[in-house]
CSV table of C-alpha atoms in Angstrom, one decimal:
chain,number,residue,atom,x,y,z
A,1,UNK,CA,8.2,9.5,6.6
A,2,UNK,CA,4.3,9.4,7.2
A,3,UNK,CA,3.8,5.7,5.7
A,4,UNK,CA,6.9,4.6,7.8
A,5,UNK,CA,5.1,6.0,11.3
A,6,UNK,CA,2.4,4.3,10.3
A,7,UNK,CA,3.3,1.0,9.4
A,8,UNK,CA,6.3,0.6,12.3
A,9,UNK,CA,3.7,1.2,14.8
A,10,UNK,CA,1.1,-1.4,13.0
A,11,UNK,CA,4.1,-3.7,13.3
A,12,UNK,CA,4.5,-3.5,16.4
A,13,UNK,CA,0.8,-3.9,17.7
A,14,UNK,CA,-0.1,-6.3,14.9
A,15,UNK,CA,0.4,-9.6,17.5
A,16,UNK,CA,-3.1,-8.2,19.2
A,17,UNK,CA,-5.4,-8.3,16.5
A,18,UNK,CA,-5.7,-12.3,16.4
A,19,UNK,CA,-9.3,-11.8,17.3
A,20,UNK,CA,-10.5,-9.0,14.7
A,21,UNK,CA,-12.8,-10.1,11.8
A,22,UNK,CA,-12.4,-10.1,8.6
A,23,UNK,CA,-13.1,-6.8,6.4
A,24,UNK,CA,-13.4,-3.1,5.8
A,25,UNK,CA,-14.0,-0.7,8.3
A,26,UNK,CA,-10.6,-0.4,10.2
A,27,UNK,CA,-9.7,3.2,9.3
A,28,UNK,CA,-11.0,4.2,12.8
A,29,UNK,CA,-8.7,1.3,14.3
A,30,UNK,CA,-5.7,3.5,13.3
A,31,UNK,CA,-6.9,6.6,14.1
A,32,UNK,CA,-7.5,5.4,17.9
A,33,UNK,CA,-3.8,3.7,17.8
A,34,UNK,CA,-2.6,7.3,17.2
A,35,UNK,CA,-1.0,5.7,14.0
A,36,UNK,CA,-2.4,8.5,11.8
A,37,UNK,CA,-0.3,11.3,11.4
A,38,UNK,CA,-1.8,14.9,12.2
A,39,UNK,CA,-1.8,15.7,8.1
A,40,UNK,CA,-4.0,12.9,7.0
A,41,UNK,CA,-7.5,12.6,7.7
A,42,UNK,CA,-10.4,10.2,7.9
A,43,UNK,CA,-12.3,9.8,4.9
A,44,UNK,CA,-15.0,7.7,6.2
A,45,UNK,CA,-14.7,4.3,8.3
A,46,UNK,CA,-13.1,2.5,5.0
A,47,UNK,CA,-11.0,5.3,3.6
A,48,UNK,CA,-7.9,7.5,5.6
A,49,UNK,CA,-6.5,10.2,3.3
A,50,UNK,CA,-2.7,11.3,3.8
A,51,UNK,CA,-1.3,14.8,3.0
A,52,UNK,CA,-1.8,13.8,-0.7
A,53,UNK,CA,-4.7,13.1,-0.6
A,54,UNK,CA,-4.2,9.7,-1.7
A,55,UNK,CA,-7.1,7.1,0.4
A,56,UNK,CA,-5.8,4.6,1.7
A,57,UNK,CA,-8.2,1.5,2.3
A,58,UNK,CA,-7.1,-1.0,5.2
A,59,UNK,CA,-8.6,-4.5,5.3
A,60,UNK,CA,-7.9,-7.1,7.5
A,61,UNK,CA,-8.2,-10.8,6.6
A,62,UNK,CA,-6.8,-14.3,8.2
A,63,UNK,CA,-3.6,-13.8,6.9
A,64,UNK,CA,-2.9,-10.6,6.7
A,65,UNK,CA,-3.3,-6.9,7.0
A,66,UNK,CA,-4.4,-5.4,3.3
A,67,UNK,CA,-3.6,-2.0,2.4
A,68,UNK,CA,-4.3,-0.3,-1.1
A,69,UNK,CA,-2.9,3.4,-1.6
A,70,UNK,CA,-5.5,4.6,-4.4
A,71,UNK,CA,-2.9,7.0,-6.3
A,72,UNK,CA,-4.6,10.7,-6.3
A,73,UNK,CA,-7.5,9.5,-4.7
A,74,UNK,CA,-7.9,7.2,-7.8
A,75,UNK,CA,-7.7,10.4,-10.0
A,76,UNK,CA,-6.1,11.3,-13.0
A,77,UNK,CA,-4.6,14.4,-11.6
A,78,UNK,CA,-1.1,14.9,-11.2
A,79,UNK,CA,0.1,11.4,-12.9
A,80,UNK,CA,3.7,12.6,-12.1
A,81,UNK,CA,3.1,13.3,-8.5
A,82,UNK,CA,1.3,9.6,-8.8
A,83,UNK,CA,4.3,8.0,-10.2
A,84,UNK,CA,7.0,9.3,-7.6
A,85,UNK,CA,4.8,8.6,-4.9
A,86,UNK,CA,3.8,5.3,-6.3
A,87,UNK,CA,8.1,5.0,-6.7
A,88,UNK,CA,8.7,5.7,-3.5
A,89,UNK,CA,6.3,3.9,-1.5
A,90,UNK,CA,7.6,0.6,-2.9
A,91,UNK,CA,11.0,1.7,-2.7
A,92,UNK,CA,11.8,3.3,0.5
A,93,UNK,CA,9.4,2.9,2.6
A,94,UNK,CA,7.8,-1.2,1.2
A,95,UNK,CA,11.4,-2.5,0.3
A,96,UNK,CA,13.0,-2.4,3.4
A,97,UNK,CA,9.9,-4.2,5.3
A,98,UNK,CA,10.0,-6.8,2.9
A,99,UNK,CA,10.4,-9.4,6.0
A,100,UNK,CA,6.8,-8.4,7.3
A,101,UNK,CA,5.1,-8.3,3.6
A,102,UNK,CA,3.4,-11.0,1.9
A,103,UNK,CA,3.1,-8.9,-1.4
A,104,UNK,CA,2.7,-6.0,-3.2
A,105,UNK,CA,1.9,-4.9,-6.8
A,106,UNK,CA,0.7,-1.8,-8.9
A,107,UNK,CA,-3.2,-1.9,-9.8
A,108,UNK,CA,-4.2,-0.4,-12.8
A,109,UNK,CA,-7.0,0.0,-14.1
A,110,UNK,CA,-8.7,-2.9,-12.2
A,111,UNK,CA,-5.9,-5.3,-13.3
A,112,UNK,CA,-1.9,-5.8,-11.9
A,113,UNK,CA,0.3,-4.2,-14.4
A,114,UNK,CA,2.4,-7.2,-16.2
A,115,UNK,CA,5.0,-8.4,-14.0
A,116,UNK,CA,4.3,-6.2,-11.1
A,117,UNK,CA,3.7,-8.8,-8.3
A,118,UNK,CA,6.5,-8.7,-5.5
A,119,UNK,CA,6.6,-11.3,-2.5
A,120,UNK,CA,8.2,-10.4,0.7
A,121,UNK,CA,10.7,-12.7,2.5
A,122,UNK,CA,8.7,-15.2,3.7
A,123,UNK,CA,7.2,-15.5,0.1
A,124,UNK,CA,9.6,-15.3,-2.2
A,125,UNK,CA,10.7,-18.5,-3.8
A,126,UNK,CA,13.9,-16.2,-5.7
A,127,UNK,CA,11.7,-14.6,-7.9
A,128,UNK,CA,9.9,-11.4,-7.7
A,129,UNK,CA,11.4,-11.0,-4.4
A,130,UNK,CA,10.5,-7.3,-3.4
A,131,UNK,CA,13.7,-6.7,-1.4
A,132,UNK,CA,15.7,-7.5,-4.8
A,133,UNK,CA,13.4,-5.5,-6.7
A,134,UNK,CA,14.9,-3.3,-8.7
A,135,UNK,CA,14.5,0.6,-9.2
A,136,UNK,CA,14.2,0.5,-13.1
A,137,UNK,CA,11.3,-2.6,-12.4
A,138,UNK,CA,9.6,-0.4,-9.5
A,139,UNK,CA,10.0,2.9,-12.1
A,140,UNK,CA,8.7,0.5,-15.1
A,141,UNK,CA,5.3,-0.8,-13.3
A,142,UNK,CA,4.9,3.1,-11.5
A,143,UNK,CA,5.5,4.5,-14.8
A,144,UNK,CA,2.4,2.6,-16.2
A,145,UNK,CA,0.5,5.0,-13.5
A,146,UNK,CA,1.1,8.1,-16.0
A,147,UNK,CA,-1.0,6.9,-19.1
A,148,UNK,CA,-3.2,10.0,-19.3
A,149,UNK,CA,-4.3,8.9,-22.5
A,150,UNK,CA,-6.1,5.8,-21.2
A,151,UNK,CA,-7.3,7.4,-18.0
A,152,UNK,CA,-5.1,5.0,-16.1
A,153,UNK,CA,-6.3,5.0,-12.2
A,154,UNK,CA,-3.8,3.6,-10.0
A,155,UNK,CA,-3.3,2.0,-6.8
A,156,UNK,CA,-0.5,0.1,-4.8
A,157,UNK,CA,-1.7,-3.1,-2.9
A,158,UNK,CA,0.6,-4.9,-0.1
A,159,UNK,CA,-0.4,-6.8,2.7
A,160,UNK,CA,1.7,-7.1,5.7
A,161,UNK,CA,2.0,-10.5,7.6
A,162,UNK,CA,-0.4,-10.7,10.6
A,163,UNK,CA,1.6,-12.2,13.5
């Protein structure tokens, strides 16, 4: 889908960013790579929304490329439309690109749900690996994304491996 388009084609231009800084500010980046598809939109030089209308924050640092996918625009809308997106993002579309993430977790409420912390290949010591996660762990740490009750804002937060 959308995310996949847009993080194959960061992939594949990630070996010519060796000399960008540190930081915010590289929503514009992707929009001039023609990475963002035609349904999202810039928020403002931090923030890109997609066709959910959940912003997505891009942060480059040394070692990596930082994305965090604030759920609902960090909302408490839809918390089921929250929690399958939050579902699939990990699953289909994180999962398979395990070999070019360093890690990813669920953010709740300004702290990572318990247990929630997956390392890609490169990481992963044989625990928390996120290719072996599992779809009832992925559900369990989404789920936590529907707590209406407490107001629960959500984000997901991976950082791919900057070549």
């Amino acid at each position: 889908g959308e995310y996949s388009y847009v993080f194959l084609g960061l992939l594949e231009y990630m070996p010519r960013m060796q000399g960008f800084a540190d930081g915010d500010g590289y929503a514009d980046l992707l929009i001039s790579l023609n990475l963002v598809p035609n349904s999202w939109r810039k928020v403002n030089s931090i923030f890109i929304a997609d066709s959910l209308d959940n912003h997505i924050q891009v942060r480059v640092f040394s070692d990596g490329l930082d994305f965090e996918t604030y759920l609902g625009h960090n909302a408490y809308k839809d918390t089921k439309q929250n929690y399958l997106f939050c579902r699939t993002l990990i699953d289909t579309v994180l999962k398979p690109l395990s070999n070019s993430i360093v890690y990813a977790y669920v953010w709740r409420n300004g702290t990572q749900t318990q247990n929630s912390l997956w390392y890609g290949d490169k990481y992963c010591s044989g625990e928390n690996c996120l290719k072996d996660a599992s779809l009832a762990d992925i559900d369990k740490q989404c789920k936590s994304c529907t707590d209406v009750a407490n107001k629960s804002s959500c984000s997901v937060v991976y950082k791919f491996i900057r070549y």
